[in-house]
PDB file of C-alpha atoms in Angstrom:
ATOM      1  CA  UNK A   1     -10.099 -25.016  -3.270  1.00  0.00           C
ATOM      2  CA  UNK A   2     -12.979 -25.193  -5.516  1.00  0.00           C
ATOM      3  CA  UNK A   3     -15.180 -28.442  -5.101  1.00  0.00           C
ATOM      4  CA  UNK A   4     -18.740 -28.301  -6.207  1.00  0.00           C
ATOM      5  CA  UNK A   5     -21.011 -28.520  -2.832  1.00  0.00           C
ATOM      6  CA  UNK A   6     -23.104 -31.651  -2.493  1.00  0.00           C
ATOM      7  CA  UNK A   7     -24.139 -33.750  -0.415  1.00  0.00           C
ATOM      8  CA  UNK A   8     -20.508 -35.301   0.007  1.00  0.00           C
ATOM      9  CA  UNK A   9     -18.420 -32.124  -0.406  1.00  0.00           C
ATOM     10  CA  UNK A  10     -20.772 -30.034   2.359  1.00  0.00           C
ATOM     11  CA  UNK A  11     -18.265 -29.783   5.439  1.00  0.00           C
ATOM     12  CA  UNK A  12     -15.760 -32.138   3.761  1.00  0.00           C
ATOM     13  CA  UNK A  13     -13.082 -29.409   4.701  1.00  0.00           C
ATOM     14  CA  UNK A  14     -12.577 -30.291   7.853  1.00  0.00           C
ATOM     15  CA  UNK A  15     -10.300 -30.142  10.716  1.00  0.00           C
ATOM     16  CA  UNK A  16      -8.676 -33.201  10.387  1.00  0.00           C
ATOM     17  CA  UNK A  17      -7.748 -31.992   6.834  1.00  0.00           C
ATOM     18  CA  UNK A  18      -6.709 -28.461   7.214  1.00  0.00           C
ATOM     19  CA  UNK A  19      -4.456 -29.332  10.200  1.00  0.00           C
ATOM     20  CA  UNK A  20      -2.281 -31.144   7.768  1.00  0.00           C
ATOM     21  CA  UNK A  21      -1.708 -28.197   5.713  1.00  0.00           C
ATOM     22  CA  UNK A  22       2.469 -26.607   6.680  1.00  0.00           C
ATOM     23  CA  UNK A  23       3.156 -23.754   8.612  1.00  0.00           C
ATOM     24  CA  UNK A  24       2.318 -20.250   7.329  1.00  0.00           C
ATOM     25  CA  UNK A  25      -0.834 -22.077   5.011  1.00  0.00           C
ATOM     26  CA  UNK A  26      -3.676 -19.937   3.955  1.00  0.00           C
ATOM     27  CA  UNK A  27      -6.535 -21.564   2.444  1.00  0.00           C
ATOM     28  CA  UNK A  28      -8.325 -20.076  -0.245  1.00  0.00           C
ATOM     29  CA  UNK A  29     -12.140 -21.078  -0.489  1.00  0.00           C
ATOM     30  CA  UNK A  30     -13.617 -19.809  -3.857  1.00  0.00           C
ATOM     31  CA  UNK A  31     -16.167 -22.890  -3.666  1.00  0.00           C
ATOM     32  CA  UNK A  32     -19.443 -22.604  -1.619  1.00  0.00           C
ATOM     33  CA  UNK A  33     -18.660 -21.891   1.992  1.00  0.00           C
ATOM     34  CA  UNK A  34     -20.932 -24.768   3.031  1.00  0.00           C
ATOM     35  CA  UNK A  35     -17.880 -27.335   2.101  1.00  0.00           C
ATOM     36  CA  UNK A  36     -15.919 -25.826   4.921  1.00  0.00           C
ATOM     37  CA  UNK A  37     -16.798 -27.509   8.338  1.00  0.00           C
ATOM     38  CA  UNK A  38     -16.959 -23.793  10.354  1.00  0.00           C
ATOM     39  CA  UNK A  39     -16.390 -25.360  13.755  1.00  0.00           C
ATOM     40  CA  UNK A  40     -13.191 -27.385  12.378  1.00  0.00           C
ATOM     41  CA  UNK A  41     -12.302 -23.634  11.004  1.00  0.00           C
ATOM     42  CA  UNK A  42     -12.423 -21.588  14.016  1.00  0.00           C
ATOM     43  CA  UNK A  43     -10.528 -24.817  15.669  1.00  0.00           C
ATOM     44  CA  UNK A  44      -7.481 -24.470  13.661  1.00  0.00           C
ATOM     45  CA  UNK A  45      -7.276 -20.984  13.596  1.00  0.00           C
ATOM     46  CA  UNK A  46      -7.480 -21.169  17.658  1.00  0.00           C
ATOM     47  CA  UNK A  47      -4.827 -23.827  17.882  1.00  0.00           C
ATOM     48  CA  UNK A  48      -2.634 -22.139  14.830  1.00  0.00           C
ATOM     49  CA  UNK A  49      -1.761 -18.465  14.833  1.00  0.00           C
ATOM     50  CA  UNK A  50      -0.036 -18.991  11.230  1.00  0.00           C
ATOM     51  CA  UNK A  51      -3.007 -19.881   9.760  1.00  0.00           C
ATOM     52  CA  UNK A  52      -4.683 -17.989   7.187  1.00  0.00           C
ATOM     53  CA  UNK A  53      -8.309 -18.181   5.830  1.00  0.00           C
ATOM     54  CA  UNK A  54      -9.319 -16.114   2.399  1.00  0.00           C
ATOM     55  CA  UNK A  55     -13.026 -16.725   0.986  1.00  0.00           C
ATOM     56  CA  UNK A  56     -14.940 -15.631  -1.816  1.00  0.00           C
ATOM     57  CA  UNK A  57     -17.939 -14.950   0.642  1.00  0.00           C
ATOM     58  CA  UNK A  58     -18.287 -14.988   4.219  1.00  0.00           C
ATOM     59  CA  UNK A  59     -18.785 -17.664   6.314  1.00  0.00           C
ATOM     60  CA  UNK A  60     -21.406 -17.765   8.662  1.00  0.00           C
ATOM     61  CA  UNK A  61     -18.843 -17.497  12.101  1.00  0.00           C
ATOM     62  CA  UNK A  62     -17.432 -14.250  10.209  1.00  0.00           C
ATOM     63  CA  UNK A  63     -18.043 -12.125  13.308  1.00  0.00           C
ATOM     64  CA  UNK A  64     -16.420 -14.620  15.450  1.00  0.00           C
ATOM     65  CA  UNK A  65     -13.206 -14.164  13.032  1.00  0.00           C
ATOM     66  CA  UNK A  66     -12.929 -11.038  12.687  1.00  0.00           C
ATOM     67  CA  UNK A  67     -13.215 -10.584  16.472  1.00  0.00           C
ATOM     68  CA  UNK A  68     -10.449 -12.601  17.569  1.00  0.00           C
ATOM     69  CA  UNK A  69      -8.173 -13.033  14.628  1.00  0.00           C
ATOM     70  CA  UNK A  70      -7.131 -10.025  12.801  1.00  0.00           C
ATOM     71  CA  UNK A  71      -4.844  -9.752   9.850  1.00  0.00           C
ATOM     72  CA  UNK A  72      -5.437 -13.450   9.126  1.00  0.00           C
ATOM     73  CA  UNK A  73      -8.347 -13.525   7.064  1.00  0.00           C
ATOM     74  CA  UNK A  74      -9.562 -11.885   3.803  1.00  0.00           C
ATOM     75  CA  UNK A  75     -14.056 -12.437   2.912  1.00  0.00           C
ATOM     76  CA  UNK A  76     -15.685 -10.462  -0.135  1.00  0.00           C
ATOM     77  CA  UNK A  77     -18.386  -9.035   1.073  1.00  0.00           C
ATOM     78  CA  UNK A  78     -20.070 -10.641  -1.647  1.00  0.00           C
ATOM     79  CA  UNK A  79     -20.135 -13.622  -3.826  1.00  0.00           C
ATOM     80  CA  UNK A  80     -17.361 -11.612  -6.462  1.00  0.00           C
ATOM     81  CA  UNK A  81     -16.165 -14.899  -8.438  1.00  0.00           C
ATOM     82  CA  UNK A  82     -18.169 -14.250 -11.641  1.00  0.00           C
ATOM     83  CA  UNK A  83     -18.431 -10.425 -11.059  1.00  0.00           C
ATOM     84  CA  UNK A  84     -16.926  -9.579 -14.304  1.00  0.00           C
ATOM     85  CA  UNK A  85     -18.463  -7.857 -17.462  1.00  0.00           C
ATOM     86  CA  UNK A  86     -16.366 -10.916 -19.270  1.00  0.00           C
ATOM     87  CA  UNK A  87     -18.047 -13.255 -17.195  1.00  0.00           C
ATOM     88  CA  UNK A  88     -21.593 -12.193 -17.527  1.00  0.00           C
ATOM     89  CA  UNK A  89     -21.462 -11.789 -21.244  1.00  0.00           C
ATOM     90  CA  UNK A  90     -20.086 -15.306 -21.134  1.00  0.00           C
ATOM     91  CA  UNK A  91     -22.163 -17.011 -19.232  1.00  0.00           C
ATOM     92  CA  UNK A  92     -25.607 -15.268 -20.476  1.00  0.00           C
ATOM     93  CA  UNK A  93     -24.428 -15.555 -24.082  1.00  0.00           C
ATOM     94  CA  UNK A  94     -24.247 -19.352 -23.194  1.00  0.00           C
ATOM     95  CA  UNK A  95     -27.492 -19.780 -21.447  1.00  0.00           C
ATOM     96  CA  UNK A  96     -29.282 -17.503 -23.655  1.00  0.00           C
ATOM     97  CA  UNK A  97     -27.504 -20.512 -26.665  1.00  0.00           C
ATOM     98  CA  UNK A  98     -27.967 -23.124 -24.717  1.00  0.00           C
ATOM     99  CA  UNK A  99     -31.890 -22.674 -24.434  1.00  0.00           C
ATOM    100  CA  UNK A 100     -31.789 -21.911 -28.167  1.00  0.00           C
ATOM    101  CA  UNK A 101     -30.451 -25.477 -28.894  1.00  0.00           C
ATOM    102  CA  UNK A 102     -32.664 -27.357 -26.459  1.00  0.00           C
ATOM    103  CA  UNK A 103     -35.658 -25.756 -27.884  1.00  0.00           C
ATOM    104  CA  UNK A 104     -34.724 -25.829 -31.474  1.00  0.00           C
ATOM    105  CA  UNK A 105     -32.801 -29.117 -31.489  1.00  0.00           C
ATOM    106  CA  UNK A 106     -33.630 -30.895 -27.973  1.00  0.00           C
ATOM    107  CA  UNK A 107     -29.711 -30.567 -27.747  1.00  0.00           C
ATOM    108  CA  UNK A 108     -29.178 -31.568 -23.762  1.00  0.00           C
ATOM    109  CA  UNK A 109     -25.555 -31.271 -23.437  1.00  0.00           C
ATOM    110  CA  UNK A 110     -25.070 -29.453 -20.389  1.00  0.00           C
ATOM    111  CA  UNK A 111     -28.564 -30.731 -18.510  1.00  0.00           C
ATOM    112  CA  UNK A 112     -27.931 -31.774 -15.179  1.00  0.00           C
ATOM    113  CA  UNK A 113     -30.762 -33.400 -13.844  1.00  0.00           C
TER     114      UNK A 113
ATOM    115  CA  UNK Y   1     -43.970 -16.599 -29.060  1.00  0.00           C
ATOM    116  CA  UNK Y   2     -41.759 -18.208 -26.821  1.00  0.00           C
ATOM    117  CA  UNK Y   3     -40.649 -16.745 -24.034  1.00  0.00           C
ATOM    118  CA  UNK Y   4     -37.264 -15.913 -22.312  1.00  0.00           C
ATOM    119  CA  UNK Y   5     -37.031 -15.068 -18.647  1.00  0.00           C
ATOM    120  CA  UNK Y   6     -34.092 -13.408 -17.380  1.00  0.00           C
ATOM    121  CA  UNK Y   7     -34.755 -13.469 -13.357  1.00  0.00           C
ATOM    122  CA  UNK Y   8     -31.291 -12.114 -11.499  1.00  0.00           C
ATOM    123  CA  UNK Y   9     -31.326 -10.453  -8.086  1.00  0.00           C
ATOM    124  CA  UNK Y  10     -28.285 -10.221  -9.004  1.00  0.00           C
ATOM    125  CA  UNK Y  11     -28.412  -8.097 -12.602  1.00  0.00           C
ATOM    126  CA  UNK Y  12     -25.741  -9.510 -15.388  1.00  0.00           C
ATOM    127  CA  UNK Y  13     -23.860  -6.527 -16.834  1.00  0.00           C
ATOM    128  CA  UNK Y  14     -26.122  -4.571 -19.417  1.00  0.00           C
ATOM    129  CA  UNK Y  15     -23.625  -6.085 -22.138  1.00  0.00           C
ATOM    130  CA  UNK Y  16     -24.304  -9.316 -21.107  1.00  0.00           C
ATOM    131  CA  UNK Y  17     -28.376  -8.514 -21.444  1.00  0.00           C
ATOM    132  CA  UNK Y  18     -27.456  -7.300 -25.057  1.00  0.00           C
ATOM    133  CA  UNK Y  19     -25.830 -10.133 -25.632  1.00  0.00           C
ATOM    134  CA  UNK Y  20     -28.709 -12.406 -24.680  1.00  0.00           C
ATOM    135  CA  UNK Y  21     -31.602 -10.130 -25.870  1.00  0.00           C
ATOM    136  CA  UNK Y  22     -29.576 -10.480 -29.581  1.00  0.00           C
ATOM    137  CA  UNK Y  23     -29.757 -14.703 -29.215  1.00  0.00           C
ATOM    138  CA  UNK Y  24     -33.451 -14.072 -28.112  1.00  0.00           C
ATOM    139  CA  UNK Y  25     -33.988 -12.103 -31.243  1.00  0.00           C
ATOM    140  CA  UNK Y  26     -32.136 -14.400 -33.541  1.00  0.00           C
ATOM    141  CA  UNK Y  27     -34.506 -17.071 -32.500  1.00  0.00           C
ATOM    142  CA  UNK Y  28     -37.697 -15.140 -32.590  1.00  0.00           C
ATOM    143  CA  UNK Y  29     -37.800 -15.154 -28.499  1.00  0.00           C
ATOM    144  CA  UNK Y  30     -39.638 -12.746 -26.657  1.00  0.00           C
ATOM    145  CA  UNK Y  31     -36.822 -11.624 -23.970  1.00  0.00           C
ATOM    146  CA  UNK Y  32     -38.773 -11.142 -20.098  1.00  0.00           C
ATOM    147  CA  UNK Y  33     -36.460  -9.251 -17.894  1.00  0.00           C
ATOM    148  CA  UNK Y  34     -36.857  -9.421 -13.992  1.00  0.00           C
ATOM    149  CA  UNK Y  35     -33.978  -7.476 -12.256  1.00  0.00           C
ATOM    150  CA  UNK Y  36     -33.278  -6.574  -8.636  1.00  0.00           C
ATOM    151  CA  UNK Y  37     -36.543  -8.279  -7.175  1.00  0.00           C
ATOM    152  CA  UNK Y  38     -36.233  -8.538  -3.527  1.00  0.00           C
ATOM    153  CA  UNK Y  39     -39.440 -10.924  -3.337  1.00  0.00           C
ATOM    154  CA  UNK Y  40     -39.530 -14.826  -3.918  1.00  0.00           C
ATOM    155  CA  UNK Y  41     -43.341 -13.946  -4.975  1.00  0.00           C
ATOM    156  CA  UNK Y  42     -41.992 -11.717  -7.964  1.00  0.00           C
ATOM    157  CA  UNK Y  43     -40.031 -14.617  -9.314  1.00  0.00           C
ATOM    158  CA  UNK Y  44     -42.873 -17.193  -9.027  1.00  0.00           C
ATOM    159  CA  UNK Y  45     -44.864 -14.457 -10.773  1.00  0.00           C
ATOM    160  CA  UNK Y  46     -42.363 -14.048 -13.231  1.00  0.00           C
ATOM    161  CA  UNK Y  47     -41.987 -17.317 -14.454  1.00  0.00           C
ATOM    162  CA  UNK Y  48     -45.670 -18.604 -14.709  1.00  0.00           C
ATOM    163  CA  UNK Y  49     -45.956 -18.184 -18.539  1.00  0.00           C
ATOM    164  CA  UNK Y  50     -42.809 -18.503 -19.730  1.00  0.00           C
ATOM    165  CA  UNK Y  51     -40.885 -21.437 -21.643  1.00  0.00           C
ATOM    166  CA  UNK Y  52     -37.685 -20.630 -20.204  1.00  0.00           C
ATOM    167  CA  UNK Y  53     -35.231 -19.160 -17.487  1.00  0.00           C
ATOM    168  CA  UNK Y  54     -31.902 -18.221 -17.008  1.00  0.00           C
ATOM    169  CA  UNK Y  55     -30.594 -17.396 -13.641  1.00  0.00           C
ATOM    170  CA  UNK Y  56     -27.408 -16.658 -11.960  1.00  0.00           C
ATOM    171  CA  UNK Y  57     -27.722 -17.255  -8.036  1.00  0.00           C
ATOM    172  CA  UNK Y  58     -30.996 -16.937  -7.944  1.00  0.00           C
ATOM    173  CA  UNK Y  59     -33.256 -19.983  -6.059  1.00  0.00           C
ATOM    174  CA  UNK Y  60     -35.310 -21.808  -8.467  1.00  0.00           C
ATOM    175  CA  UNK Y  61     -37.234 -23.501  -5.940  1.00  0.00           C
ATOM    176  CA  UNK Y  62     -39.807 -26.137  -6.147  1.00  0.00           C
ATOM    177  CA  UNK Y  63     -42.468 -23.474  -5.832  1.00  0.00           C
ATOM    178  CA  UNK Y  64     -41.083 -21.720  -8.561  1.00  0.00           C
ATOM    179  CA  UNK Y  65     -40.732 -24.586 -10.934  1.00  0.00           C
ATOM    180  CA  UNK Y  66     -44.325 -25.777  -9.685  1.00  0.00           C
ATOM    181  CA  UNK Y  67     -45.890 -22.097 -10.682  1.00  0.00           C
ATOM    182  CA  UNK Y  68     -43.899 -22.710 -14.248  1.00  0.00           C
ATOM    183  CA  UNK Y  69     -46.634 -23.638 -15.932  1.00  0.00           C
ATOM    184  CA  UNK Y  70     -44.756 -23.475 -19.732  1.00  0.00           C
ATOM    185  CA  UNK Y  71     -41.508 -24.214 -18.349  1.00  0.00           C
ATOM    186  CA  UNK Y  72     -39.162 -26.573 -20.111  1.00  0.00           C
ATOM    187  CA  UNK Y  73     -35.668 -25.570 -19.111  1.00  0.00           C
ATOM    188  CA  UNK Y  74     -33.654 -23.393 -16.476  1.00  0.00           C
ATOM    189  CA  UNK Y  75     -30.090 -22.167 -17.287  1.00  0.00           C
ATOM    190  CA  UNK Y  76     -27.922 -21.229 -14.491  1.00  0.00           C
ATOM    191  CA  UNK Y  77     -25.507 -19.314 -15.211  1.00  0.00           C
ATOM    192  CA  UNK Y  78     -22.591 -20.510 -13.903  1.00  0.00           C
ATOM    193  CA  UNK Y  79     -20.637 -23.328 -12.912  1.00  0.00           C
ATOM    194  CA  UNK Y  80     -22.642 -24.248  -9.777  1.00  0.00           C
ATOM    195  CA  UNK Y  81     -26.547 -25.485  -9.930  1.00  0.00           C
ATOM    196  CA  UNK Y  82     -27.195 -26.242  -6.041  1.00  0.00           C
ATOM    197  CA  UNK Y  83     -29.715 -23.200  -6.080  1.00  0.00           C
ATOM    198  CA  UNK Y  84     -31.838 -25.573  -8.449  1.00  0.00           C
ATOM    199  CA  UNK Y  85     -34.087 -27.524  -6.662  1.00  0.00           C
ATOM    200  CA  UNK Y  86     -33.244 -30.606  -9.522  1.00  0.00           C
ATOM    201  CA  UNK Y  87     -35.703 -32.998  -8.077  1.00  0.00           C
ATOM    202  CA  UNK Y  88     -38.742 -30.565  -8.416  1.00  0.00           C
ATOM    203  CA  UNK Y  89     -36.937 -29.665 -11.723  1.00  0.00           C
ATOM    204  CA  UNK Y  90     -37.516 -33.496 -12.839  1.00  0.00           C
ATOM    205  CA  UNK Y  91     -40.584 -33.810 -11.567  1.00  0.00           C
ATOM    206  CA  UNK Y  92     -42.198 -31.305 -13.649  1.00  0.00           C
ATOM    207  CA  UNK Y  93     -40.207 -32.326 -16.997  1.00  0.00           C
ATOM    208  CA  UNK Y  94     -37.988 -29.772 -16.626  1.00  0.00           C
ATOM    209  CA  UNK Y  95     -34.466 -29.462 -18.010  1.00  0.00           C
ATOM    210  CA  UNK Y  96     -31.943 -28.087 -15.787  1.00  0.00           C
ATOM    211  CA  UNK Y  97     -28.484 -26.367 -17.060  1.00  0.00           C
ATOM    212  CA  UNK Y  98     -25.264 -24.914 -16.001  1.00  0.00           C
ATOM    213  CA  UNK Y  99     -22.875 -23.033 -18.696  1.00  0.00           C
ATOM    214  CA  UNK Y 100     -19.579 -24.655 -17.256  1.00  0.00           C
ATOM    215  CA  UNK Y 101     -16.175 -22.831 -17.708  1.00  0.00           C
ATOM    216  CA  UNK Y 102     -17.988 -19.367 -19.045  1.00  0.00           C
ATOM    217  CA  UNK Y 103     -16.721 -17.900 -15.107  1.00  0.00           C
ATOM    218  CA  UNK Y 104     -13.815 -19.576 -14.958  1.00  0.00           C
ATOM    219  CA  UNK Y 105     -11.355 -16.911 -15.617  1.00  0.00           C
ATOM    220  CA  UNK Y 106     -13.288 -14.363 -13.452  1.00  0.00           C
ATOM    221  CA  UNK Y 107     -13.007 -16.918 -10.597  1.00  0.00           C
ATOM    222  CA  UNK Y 108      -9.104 -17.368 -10.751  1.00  0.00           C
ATOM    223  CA  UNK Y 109      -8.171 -14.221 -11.569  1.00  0.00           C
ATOM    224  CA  UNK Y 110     -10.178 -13.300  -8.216  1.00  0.00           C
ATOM    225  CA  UNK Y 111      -8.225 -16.109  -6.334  1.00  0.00           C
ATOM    226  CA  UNK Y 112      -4.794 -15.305  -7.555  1.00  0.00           C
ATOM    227  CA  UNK Y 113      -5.762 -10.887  -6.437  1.00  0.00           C
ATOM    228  CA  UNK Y 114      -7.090 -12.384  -2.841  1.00  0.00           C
ATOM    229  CA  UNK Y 115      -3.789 -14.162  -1.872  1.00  0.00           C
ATOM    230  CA  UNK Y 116      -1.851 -11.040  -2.945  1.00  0.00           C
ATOM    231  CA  UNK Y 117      -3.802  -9.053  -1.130  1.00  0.00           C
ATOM    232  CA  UNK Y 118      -3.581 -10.707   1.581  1.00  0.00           C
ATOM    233  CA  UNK Y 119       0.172 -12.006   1.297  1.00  0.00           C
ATOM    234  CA  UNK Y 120       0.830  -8.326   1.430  1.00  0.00           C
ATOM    235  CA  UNK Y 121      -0.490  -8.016   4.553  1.00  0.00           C
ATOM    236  CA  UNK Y 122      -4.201  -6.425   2.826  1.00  0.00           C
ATOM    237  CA  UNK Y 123      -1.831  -3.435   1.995  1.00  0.00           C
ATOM    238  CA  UNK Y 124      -1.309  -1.755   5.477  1.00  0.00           C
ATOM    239  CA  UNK Y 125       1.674  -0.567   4.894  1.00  0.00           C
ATOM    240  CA  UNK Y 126       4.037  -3.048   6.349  1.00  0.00           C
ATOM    241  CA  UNK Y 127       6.238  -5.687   4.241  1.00  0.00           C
ATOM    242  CA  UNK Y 128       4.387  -8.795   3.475  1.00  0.00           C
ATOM    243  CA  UNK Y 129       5.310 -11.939   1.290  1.00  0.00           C
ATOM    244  CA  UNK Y 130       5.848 -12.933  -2.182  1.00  0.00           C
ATOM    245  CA  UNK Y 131       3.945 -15.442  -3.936  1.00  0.00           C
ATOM    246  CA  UNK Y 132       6.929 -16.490  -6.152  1.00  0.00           C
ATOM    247  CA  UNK Y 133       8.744 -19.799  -4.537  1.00  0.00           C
ATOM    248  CA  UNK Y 134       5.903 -20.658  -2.916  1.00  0.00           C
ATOM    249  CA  UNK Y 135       3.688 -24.124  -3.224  1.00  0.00           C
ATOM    250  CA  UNK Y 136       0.151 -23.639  -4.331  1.00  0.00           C
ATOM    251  CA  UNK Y 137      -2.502 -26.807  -3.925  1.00  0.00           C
ATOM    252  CA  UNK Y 138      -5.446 -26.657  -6.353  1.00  0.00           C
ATOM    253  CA  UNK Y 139      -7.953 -28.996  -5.122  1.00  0.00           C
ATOM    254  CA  UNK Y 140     -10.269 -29.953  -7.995  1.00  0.00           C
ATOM    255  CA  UNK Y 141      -8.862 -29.122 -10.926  1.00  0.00           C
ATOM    256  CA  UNK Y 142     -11.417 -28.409 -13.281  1.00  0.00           C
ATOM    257  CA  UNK Y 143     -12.044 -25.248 -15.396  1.00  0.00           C
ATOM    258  CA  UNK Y 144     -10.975 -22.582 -12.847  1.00  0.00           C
ATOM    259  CA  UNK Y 145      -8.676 -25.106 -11.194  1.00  0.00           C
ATOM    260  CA  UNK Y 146      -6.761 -24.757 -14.359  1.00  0.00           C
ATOM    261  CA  UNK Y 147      -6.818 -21.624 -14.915  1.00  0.00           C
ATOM    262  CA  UNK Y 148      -5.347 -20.958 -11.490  1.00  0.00           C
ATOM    263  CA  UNK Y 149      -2.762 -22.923 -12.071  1.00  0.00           C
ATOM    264  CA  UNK Y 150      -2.027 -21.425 -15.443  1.00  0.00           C
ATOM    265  CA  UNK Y 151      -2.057 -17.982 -13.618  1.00  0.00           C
ATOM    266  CA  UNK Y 152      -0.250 -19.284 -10.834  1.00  0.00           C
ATOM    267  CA  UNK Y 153       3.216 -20.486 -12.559  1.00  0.00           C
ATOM    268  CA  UNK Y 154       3.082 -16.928 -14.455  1.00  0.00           C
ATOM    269  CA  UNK Y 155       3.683 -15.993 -10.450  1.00  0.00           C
ATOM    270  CA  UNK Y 156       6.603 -18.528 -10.336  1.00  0.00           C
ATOM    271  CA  UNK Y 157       4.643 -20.754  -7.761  1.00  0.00           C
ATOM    272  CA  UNK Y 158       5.449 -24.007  -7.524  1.00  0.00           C
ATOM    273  CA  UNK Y 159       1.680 -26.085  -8.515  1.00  0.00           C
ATOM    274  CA  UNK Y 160       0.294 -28.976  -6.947  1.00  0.00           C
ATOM    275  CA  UNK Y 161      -3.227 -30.608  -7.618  1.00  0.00           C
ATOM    276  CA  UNK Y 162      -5.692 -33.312  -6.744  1.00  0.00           C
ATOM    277  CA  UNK Y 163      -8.700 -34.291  -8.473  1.00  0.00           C
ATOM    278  CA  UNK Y 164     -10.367 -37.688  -8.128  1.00  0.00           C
ATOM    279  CA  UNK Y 165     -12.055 -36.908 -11.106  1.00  0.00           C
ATOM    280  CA  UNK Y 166      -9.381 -36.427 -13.547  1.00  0.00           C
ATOM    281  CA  UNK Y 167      -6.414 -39.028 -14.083  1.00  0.00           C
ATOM    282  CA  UNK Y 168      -2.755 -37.785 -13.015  1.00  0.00           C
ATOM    283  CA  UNK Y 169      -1.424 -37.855 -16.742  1.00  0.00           C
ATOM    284  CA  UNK Y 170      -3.878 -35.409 -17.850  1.00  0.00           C
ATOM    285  CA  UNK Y 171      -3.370 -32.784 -14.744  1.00  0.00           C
ATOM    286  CA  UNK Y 172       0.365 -32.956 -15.289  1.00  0.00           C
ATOM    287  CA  UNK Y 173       0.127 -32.316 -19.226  1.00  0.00           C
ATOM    288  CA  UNK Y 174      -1.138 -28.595 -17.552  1.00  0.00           C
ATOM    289  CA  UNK Y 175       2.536 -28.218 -16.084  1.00  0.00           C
ATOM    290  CA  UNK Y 176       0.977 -29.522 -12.106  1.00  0.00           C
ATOM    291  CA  UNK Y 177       2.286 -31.511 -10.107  1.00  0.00           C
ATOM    292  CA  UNK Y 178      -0.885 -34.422  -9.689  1.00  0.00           C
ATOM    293  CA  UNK Y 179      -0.799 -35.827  -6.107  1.00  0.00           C
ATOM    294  CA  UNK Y 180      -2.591 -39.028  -5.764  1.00  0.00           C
ATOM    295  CA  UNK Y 181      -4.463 -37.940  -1.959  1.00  0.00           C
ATOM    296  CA  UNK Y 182      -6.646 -34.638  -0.982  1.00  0.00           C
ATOM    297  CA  UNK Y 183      -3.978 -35.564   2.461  1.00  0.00           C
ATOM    298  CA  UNK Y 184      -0.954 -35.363   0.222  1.00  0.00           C
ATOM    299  CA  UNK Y 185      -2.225 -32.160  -1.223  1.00  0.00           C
ATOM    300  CA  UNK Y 186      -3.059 -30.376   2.044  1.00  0.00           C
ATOM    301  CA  UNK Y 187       0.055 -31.622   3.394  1.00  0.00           C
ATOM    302  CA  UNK Y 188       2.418 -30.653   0.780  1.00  0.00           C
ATOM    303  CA  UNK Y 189       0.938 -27.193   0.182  1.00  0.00           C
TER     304      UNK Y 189
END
């Protein structure tokens, strides 16, 4: 699951949702953990000892987790999606361009406001 | 001269400031480096005579667009912009950016090591599962949502997606199986 957080993303991952998923599901969250409705979260993984939870980042009830559900949950400790040396030369290379062409050309192709 | 801030809590990999500082020179930029500040202050410092930022998740907040005085344009890099504050960003006739798809491969080669990992039981020494034969959802299936999938059937999953913003034809040209719900998708996968 990757959805961009916004105003109509932010807790869209919800109980109601995740309870459809089959037995023996893991979710994998490498979105923002703000699209994942945390009580809705601890709910399944009370009522569903087969379910699995894997984020790119904590979430905020990490303690609670990691207390009571062992072996069924993987966090970075860290935001780690775009920690690669690939990744950071692409991405400043392309900011560095992209300010370039604004500047020089008033090119706006990736403005998002 | 106009001036280049690079403001990461975060630092990029020192290739990746090469890389930038040799754009910055090509253009006759002056290249402003603020790394590992642990103060909001230093970045509202920072950026008060400058023309331009980059950032990765670093807050551009309305008090640091406000103190911008030169600003014209803020860069995230990265896919995700929600640490721009795009109304104060407006406001002060400022152009906000993100540099989609440039993590993309990072971020699903991440996903695809986490469910191993953890399919294998987070390598404890007892026998876990394969990922092979198994259904994998990709909800949203933009840059990394591809890329997933592309790294997923190399795994010999079986890929599902949903995305409201792309039409089914053009998901299942990728090899996917497009479902037309986010319900179907959690409920298949």
């Amino acid at each position: 699951m990757n959805i961009p957080s916004n105003e109509k993303t932010k807790k869209s991952i919800n109980f109601g949702l995740l309870s459809l998923m089959p037995e023996g599901a893991t979710l994998v969250n490498t979105a923002r953990k703000e699209v994942v409705d945390e009580d809705g979260l601890l709910a399944l993984f009370n009522e569903r000892n087969d379910f699995k939870y894997i984020s790119d980042i904590a979430p905020d009830c990490k303690s609670e987790i990691e207390s009571k559900y062992e072996g069924r949950y993987f966090f970075t400790p860290k935001k780690m999606g775009a920690q690669t040396a690939e990744a950071n030369i692409n991405a400043g290379i392309a900011a560095a361009t992209q300010i370039v062409n604004f500047l020089e050309k008033g090119d706006i192709t990736f403005k998002v406001n | 001269m106009t001036k280049i801030l690079v403001a990461t809590e975060k630092p990029f990999a020192p290739a990746a400031v090469d890389g930038i500082r040799k754009v910055c020179d090509e253009a006759g930029y002056e290249l402003v480096l603020l790394e590992k500040y642990t103060e909001q202050a230093d970045l509202i410092k920072a950026v008060e005579d400058v023309d331009a930022m980059i950032i990765r998740s670093d807050k551009a907040t309305k008090e640091v667009i406000d103190a911008g005085k030169n600003l014209k344009i803020i860069v995230r890099a990265g896919a995700g912009y929600d640490n721009i504050d795009l109304q104060a960003a407006t406001a002060n006739n400022v152009v906000a950016m993100n540099t989609p798809g440039q993590n993309s491969n990072a971020v699903a080669e991440l996903a695809l090591g986490m469910m191993v990992y953890l399919a294998r039981n987070q390598y404890n020494g007892t026998a876990g599962r394969e990922l092979k034969g198994k259904k994998l959802g990709i909800h949203a299936f933009g840059h990394v949502g591809q890329l997933v999938g592309e790294i997923a059937k190399g795994f010999g999953m079986e890929v599902y997606a949903f995305d409201p913003f792309i039409a089914k034809e053009k998901i299942e040209k990728f090899g996917v199986k497009a479902v037309d719900t986010v319900e179907e998708l959690y409920s298949t996968c």
